[in-house]
Coordinates of C-alpha atoms (C1' of nucleotides) in Angstrom, one line a residue:
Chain A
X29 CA -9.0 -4.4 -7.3
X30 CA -10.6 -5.8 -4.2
X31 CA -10.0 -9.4 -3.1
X32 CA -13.7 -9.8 -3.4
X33 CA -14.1 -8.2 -6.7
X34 CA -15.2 -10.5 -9.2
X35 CA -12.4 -10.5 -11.8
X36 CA -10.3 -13.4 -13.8
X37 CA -7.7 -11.8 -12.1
X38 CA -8.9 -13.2 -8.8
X39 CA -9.9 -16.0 -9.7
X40 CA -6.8 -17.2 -10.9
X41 CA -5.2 -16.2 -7.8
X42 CA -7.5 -18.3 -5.6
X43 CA -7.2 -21.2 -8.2
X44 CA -3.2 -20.7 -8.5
X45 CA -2.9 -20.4 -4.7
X46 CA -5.2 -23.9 -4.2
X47 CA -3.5 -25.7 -6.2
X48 CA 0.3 -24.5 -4.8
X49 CA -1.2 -25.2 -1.4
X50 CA -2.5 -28.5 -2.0
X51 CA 1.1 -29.2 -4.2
X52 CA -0.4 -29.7 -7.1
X53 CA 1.9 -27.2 -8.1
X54 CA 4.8 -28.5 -6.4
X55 CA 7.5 -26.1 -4.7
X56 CA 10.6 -25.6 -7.4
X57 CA 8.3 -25.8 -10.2
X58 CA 8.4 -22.8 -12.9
X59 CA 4.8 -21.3 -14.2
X60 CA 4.6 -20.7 -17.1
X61 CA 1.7 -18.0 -18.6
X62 CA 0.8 -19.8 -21.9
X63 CA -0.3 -23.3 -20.3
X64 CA -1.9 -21.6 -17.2
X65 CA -4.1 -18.9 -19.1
X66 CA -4.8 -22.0 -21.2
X67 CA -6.2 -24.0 -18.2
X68 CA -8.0 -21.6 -16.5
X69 CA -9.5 -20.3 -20.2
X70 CA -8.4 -16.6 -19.7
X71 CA -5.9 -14.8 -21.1
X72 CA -2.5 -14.3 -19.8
X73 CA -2.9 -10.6 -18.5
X74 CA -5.0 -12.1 -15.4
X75 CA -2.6 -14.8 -15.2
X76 CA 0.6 -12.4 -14.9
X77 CA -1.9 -10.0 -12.6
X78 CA -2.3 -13.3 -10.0
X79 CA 1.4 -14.4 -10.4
X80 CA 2.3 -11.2 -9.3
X81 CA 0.6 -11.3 -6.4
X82 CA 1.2 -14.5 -5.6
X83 CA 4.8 -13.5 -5.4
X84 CA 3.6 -10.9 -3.0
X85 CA 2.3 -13.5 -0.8
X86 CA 5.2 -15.4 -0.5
X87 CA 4.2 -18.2 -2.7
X88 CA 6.0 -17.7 -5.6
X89 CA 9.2 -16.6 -6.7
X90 CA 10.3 -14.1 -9.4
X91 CA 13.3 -16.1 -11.4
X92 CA 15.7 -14.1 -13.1
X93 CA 15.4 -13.7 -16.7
X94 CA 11.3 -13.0 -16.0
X95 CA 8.6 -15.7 -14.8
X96 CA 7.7 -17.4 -11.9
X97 CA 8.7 -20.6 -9.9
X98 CA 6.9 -22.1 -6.6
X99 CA 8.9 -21.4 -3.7
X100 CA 9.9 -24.3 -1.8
X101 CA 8.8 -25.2 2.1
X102 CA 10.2 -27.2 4.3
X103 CA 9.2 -28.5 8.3
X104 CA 11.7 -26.2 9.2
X105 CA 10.4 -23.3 7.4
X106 CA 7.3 -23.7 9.7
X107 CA 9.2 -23.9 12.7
X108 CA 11.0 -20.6 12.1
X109 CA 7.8 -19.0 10.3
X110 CA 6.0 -19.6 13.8
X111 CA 9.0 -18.2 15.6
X112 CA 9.0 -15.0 13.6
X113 CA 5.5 -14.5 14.3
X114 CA 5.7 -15.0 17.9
X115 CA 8.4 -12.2 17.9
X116 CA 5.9 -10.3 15.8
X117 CA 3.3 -10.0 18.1
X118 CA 5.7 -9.9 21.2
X119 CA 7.1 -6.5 19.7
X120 CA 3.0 -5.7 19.1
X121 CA 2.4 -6.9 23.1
X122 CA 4.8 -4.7 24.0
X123 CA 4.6 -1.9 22.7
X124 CA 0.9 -2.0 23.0
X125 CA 1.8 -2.0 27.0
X126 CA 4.5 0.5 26.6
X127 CA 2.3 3.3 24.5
X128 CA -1.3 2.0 25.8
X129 CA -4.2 1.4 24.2
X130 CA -7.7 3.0 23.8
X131 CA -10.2 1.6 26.2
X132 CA -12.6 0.3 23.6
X133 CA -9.7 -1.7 21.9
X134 CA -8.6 -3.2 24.8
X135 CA -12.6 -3.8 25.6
X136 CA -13.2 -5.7 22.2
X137 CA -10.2 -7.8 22.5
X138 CA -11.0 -8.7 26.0
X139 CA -14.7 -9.2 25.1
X140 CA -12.7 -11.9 21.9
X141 CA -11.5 -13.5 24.9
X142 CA -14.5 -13.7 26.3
X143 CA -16.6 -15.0 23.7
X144 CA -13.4 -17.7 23.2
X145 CA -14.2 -19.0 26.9
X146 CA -17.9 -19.3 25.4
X147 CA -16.3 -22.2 23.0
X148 CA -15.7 -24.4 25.9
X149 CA -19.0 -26.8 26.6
X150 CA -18.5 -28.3 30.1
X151 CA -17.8 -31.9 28.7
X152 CA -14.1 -33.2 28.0
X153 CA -14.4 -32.8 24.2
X154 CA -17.1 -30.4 23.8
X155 CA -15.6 -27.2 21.9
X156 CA -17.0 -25.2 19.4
X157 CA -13.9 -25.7 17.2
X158 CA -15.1 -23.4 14.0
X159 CA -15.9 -20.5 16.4
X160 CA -12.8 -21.0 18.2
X161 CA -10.9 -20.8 14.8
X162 CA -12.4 -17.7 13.9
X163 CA -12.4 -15.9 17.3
X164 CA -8.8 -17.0 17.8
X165 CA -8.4 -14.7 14.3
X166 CA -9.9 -12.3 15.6
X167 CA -7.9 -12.2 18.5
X168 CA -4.7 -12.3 16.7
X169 CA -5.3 -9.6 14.8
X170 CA -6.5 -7.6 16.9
X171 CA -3.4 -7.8 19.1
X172 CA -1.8 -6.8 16.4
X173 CA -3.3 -3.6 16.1
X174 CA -3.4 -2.9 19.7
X175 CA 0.0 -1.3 19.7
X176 CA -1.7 1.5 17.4
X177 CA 0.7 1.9 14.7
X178 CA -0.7 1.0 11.3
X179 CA 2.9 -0.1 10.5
X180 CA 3.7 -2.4 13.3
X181 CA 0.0 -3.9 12.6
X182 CA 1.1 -4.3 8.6
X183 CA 4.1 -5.8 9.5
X184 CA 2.7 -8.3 12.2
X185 CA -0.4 -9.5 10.0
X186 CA 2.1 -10.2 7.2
X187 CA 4.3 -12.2 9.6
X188 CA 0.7 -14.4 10.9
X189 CA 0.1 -14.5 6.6
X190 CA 3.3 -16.2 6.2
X191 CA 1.6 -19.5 4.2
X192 CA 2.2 -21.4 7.2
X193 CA 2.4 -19.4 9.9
X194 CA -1.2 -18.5 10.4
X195 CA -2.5 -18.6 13.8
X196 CA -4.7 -22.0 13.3
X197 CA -2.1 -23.6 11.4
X198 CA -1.0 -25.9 13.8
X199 CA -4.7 -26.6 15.0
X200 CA -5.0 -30.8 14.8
X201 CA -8.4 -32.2 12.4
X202 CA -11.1 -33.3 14.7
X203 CA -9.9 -36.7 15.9
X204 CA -7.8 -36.6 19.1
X205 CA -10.4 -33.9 20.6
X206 CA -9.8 -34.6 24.1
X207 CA -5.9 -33.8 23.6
X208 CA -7.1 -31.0 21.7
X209 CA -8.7 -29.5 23.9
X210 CA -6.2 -29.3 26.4
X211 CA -4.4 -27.1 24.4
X212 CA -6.7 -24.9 23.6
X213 CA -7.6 -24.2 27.3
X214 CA -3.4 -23.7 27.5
X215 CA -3.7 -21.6 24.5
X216 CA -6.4 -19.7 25.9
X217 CA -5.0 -19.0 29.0
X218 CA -2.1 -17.7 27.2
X219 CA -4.4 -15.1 25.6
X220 CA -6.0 -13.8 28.8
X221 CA -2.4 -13.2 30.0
X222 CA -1.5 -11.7 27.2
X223 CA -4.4 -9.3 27.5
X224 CA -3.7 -9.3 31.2
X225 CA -0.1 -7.8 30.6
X226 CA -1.1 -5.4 27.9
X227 CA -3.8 -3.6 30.2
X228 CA -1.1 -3.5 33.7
X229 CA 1.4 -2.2 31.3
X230 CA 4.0 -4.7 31.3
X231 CA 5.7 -4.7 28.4
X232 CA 8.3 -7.3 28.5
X233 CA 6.0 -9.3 30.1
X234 CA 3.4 -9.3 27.6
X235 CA 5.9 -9.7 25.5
X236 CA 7.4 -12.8 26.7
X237 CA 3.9 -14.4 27.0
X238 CA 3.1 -13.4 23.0
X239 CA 6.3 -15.6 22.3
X240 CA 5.6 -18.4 25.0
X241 CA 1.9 -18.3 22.9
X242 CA 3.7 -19.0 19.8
X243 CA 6.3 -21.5 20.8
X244 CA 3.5 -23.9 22.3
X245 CA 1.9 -23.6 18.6
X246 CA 5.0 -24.6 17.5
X247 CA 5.2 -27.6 20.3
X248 CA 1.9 -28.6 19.6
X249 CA 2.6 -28.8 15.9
X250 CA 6.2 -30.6 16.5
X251 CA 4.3 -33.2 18.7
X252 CA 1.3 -33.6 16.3
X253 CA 3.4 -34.2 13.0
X254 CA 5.3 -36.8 15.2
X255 CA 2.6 -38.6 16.1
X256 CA 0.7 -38.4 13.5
X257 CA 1.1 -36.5 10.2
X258 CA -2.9 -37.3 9.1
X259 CA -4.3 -35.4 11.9
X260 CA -3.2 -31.5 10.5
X261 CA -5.6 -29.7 8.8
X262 CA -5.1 -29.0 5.5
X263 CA -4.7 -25.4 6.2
X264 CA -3.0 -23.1 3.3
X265 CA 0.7 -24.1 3.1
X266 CA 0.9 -26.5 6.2
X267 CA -0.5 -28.9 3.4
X268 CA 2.9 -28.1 1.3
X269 CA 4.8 -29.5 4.8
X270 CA 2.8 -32.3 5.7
X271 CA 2.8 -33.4 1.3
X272 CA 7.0 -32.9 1.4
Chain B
X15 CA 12.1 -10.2 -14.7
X16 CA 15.3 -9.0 -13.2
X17 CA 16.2 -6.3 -11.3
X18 CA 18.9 -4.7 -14.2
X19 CA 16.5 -6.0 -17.1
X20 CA 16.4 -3.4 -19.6
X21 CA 12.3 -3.8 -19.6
X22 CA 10.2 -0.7 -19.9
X23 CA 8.5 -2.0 -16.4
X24 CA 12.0 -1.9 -14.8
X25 CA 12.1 1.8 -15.9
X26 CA 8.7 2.4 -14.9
X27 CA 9.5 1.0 -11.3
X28 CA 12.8 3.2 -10.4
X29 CA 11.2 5.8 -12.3
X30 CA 8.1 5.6 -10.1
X31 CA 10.2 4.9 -7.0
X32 CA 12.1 8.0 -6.9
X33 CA 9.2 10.6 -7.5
X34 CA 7.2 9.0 -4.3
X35 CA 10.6 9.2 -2.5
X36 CA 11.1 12.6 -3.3
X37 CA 7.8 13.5 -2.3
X38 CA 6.4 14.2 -6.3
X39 CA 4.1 11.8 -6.0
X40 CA 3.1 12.6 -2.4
X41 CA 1.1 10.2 0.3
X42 CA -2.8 9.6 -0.1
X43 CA -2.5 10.4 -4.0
X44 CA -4.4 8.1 -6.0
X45 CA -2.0 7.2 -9.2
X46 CA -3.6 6.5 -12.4
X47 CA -2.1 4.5 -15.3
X48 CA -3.1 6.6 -18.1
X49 CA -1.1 9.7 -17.1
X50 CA 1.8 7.6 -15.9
X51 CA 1.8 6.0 -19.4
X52 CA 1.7 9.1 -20.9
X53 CA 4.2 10.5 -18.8
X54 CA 6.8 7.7 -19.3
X55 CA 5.9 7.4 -23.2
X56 CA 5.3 3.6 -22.5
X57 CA 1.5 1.7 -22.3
X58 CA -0.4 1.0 -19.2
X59 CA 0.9 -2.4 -19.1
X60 CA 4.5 -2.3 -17.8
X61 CA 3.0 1.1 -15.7
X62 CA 0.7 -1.7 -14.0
X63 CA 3.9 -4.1 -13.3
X64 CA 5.9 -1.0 -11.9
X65 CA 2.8 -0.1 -9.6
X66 CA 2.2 -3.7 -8.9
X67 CA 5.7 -4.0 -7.4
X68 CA 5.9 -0.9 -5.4
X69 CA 3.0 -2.2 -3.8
X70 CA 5.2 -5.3 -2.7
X71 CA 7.9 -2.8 -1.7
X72 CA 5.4 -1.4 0.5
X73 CA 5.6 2.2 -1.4
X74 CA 2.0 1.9 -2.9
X75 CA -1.3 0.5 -1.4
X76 CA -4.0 -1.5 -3.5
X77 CA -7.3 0.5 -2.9
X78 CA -11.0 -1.1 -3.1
X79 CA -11.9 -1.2 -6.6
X80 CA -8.5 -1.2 -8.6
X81 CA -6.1 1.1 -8.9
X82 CA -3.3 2.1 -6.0
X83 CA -2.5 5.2 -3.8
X84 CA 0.8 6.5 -2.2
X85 CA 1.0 5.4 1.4
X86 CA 1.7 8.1 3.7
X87 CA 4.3 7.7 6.3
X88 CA 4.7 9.8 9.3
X89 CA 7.5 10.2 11.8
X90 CA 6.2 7.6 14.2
X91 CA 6.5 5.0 11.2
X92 CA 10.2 5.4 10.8
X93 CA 10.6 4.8 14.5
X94 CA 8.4 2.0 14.4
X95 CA 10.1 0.7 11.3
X96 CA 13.6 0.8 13.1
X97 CA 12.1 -0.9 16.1
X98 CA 11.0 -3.5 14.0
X99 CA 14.0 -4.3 12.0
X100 CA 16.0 -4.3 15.7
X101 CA 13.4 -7.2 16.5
X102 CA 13.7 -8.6 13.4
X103 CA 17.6 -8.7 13.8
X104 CA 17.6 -9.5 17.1
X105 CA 15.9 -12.2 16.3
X106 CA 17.8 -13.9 13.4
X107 CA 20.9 -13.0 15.7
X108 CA 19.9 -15.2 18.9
X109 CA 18.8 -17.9 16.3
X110 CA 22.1 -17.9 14.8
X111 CA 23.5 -18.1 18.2
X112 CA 21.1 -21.0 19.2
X113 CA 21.8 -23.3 16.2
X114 CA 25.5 -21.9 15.8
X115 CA 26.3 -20.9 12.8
X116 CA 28.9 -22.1 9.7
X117 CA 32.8 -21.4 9.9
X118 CA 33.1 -19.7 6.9
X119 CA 29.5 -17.7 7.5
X120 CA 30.8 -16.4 10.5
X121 CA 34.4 -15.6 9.0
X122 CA 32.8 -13.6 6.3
X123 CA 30.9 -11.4 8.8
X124 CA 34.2 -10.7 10.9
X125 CA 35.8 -10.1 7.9
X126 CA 33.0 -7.6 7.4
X127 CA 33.9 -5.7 11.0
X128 CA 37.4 -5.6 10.5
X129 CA 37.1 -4.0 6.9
X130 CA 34.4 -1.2 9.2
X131 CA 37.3 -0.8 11.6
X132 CA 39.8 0.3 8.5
X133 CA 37.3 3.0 7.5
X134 CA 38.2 4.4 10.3
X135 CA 41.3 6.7 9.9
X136 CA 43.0 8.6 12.8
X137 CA 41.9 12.0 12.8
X138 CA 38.7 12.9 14.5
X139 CA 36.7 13.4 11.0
X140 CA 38.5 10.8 9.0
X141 CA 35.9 8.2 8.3
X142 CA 35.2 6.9 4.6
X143 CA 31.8 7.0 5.1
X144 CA 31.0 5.7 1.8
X145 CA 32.5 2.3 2.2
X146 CA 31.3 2.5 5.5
X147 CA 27.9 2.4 4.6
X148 CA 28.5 -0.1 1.9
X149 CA 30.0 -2.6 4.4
X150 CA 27.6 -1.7 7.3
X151 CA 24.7 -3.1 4.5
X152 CA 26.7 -6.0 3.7
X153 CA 27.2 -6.8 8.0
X154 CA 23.6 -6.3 8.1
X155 CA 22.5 -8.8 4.9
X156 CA 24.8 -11.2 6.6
X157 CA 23.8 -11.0 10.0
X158 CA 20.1 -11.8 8.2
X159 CA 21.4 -14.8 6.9
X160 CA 24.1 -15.6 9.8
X161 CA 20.5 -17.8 11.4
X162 CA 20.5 -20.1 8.0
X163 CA 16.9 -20.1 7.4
X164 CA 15.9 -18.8 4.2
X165 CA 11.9 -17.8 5.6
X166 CA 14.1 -15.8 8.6
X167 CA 16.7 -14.4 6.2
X168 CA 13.7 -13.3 3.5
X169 CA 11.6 -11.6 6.2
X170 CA 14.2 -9.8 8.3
X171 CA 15.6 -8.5 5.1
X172 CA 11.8 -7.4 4.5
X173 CA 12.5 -5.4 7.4
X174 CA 15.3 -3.7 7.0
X175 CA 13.9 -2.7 3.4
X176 CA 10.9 -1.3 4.9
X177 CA 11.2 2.6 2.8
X178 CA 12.4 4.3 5.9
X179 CA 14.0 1.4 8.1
X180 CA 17.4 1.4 5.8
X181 CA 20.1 0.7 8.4
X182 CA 21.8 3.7 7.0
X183 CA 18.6 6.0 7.0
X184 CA 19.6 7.3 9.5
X185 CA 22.9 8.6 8.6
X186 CA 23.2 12.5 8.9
X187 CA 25.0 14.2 5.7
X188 CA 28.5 15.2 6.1
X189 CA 28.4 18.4 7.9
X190 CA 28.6 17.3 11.4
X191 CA 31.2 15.0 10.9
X192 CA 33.1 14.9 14.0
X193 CA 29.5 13.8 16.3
X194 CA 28.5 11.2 13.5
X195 CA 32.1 10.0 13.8
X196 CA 31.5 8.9 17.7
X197 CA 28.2 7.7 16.4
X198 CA 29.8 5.6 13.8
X199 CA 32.6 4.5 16.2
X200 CA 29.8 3.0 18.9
X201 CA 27.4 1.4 16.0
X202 CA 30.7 -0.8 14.9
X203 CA 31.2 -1.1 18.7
X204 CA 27.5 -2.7 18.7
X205 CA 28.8 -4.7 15.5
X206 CA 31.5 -6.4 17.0
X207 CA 29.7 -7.5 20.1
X208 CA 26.8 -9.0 18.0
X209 CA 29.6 -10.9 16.4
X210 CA 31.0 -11.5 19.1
X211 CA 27.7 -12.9 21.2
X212 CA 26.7 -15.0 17.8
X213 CA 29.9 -16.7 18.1
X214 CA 30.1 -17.5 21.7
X215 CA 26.7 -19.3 21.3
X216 CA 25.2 -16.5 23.8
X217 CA 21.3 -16.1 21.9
X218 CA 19.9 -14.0 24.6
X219 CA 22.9 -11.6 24.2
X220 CA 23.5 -11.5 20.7
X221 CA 19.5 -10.6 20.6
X222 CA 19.4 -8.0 23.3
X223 CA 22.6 -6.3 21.2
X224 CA 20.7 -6.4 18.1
X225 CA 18.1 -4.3 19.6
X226 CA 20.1 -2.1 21.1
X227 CA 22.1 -1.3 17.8
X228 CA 18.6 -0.7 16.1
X229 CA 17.4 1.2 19.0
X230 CA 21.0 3.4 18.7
X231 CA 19.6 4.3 14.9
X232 CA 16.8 5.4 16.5
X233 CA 17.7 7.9 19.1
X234 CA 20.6 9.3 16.6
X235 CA 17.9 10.0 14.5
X236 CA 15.8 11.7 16.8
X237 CA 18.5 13.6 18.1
X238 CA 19.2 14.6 14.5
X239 CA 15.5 15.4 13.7
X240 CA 15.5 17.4 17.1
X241 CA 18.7 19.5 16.1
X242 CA 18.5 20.4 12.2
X243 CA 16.4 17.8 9.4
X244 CA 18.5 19.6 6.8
X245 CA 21.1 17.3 8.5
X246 CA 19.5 13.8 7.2
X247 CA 20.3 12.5 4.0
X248 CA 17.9 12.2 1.6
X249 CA 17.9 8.0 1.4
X250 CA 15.0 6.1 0.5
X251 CA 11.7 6.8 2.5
X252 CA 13.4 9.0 4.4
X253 CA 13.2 11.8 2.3
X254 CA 9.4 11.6 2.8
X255 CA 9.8 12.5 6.7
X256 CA 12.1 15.0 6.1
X257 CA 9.5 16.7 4.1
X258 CA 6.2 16.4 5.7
Chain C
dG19 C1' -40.2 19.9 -7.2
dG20 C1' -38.2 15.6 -6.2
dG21 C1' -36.6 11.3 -7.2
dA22 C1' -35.5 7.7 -10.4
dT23 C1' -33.5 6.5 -14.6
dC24 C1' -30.6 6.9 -18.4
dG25 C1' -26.5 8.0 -20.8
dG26 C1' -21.7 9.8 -20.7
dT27 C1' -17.3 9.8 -18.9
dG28 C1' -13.3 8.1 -16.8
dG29 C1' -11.1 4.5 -14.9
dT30 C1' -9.5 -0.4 -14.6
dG31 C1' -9.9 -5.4 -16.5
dT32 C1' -9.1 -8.4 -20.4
dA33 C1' -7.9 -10.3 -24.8
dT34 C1' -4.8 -10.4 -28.4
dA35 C1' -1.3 -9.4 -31.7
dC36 C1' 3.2 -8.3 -32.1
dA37 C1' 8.1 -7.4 -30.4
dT38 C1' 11.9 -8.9 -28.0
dT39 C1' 15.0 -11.7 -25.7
dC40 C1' 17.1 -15.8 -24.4
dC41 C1' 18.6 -20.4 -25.0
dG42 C1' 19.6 -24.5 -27.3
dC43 C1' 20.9 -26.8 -31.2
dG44 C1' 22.9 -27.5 -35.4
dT45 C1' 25.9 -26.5 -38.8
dC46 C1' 29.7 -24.3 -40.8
dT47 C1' 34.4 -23.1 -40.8
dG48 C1' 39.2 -22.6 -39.2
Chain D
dC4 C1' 37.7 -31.6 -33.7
dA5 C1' 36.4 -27.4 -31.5
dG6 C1' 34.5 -23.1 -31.4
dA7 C1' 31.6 -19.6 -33.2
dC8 C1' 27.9 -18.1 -35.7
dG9 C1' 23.2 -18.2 -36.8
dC10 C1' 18.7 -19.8 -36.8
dG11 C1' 14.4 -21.1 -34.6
dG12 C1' 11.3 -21.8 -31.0
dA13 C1' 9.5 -20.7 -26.6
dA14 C1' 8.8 -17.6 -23.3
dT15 C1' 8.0 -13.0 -21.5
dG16 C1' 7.5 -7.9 -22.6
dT17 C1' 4.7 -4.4 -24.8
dA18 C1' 1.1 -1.9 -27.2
dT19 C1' -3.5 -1.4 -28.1
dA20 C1' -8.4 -2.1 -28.7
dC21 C1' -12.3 -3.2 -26.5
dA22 C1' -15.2 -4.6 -22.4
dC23 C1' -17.0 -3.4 -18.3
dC24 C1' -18.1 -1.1 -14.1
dA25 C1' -18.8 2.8 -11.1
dC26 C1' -19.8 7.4 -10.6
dC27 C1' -22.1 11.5 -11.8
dG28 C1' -24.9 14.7 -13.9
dA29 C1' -28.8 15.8 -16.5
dT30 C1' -33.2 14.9 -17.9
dC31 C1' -37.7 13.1 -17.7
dC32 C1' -41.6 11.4 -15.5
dC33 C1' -44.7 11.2 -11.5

DNA sequence: GGGATCGGTGGTGTATACATTCCGCGTCTG
DNA sequence: CAGACGCGGAATGTATACACCACCGATCCC
């Protein structure tokens, strides 16, 4: 079944995952089919189909016994999730620089770097913020497939999936631009050296830059949430940290 | 559902498990539920759970349009897989290291390494490999958790449960004894010096032994590949690189 | 003769009825 | 009074019938 395929299935998996996100299913609470099927006016075989891979995801739980319960986040989940994933795509960097890569990978993610220096208008808070988001993606997961091993790639896109691990996660809402957009020109600088390494074949140096990427995500979010909580997006599962 | 539920699904799943291990069900074949049913003598619905949770185990891959196929694994993935889990380890064993670790935690784990060192007996060939490799999982579950975050405990775990990254995969079968006895003797070596690093607060260390160990697995296994595949065990995942 | 359309077939998706299991509560008995 | 037995309800597990969709081949029309 595709993600886009039009099926109860999914769309109680979208609707499930929305409403853990946004903690209207709070973490610690057990699902229960019946009441579920019931609210979403389908029958319970959907309903187990989108548990299941829910569970998958990392968003729920399989209790002993059978059924389901919402896994429970806290800040410092986030702060290791971010961790993990900088490791992730340190091990990607590196290898990447270690085996090389084929020219026209290493050409489309340095052209994704490229377009990212196309988000930044020559004014203090002029950034194209949704292109940035989307590029920055891009660029992530591309990195992560640089390396060339489908399971190195599998493993680092699942680490980036963790709910609140994704690349943008940390990324403040649109107040406090100016700020804002100092890190992203960090952030993007980061990138180019990332790419930088990967193409001169340094491995533990791409490496260490992957996790230095990472760990100023995670200083950015650190300073953000202690300034002011409002400011995250509600991006899936950072919600769950900033709601807790 | 638990693992030892007497469910038809739970059936279905080990059932499953074991004929893509032993290559029965062999990469790139599409598996449909009607057969399976048919050949378990249950209905499609438990098949589906079964298929739906080898797909989380990373055995099976969703395909566009419903329905799953076996995912192919080659030699290059084991490697990969083993330098991942190293990473993965290496990781959770300079976090432990950072934010120190609980007394009893860190008993139980040197507990773990002394109760390695008594498999050990004195003649050249005198190892009880099978407690050996009970305990060597055990030191590696509780190295996992030494770092006392659930998210990095759940996902390093992930890793060493990748099909082919077991840390015993790599084991050879018992001829050979007297070789896999040195290479037993220097992995518990690398055991006690993680341990040793957690506990003496030395991250970089403990993390940089961690890889190594991994990276250990890996050339024993190559060097076992290179000099007779009858030699490797037929362990989870493994069994598929041994045959193709 | 070629292309479009219309079934047929084989597969998953869904609903639903029924089985089973687990847990809690009450009662009965020693 | 305490412990065990049993009953009942609630939840998941399972089977099955049917819906639906995609693919494919054959036929029919242009």
């Amino acid at each position: 079944m595709d993600q886009s395929a039009n099926t109860h299935a999914t769309r109680a998996l979208i609707e499930l995952r929305k409403k853990i996100i946004s903690g209207d299913l709070p973490g610690g609470m057990r699902l229960f089919e019946v009441p579920l099927a019931e609210d979403l006016k389908i029958s319970r075989t959907p309903v187990r189909e989108a548990m299941s891979r829910l569970a998958e995801e990392g968003l729920l739980d399989r209790v002993r016994g059978g059924g389901f319960i919402v896994r429970s986040f806290a800040m410092s989940d986030v702060i290791d999730a971010i961790e993990l994933r900088g490791v992730m795509e340190g091990t990607a960097a590196r290898l990447a620089a270690e085996r090389g890569v084929e020219p026209e990978a290493l050409a489309s993610i340095t052209e994704c770097v490229r377009l990212l220096d196309a988000c930044f208008g020559a004014g203090p808070g002029q950034v194209d913020f949704d292109a940035y988001e989307m590029l920055n993606a891009r660029f992530h997961r591309e990195l992560a497939a640089l390396c060339g091993s489908e399971t190195v790639r599998r493993e680092v896109e699942r680490a980036s999936r963790l709910p609140f691990a994704s690349p943008s996660a940390f990324l403040p809402n649109r107040a406090d631009i100016d700020a804002f957009r100092r890190s992203l020109t960090g952030a993007q600088e980061q990138h180019r050296a990332i790419v930088s390494a990967i193409a001169g074949r340094e491995g533990c140096r791409a490496e260490a830059l992957a996790r230095e990427h990472a760990r100023t995500a995670r200083h950015n979010l650190e300073y953000i949430l202690v300034k002011d909580r409002s400011l995250i997006k509600r991006v899936p599962g950072l919600a769950l940290v900033v709601a807790g």
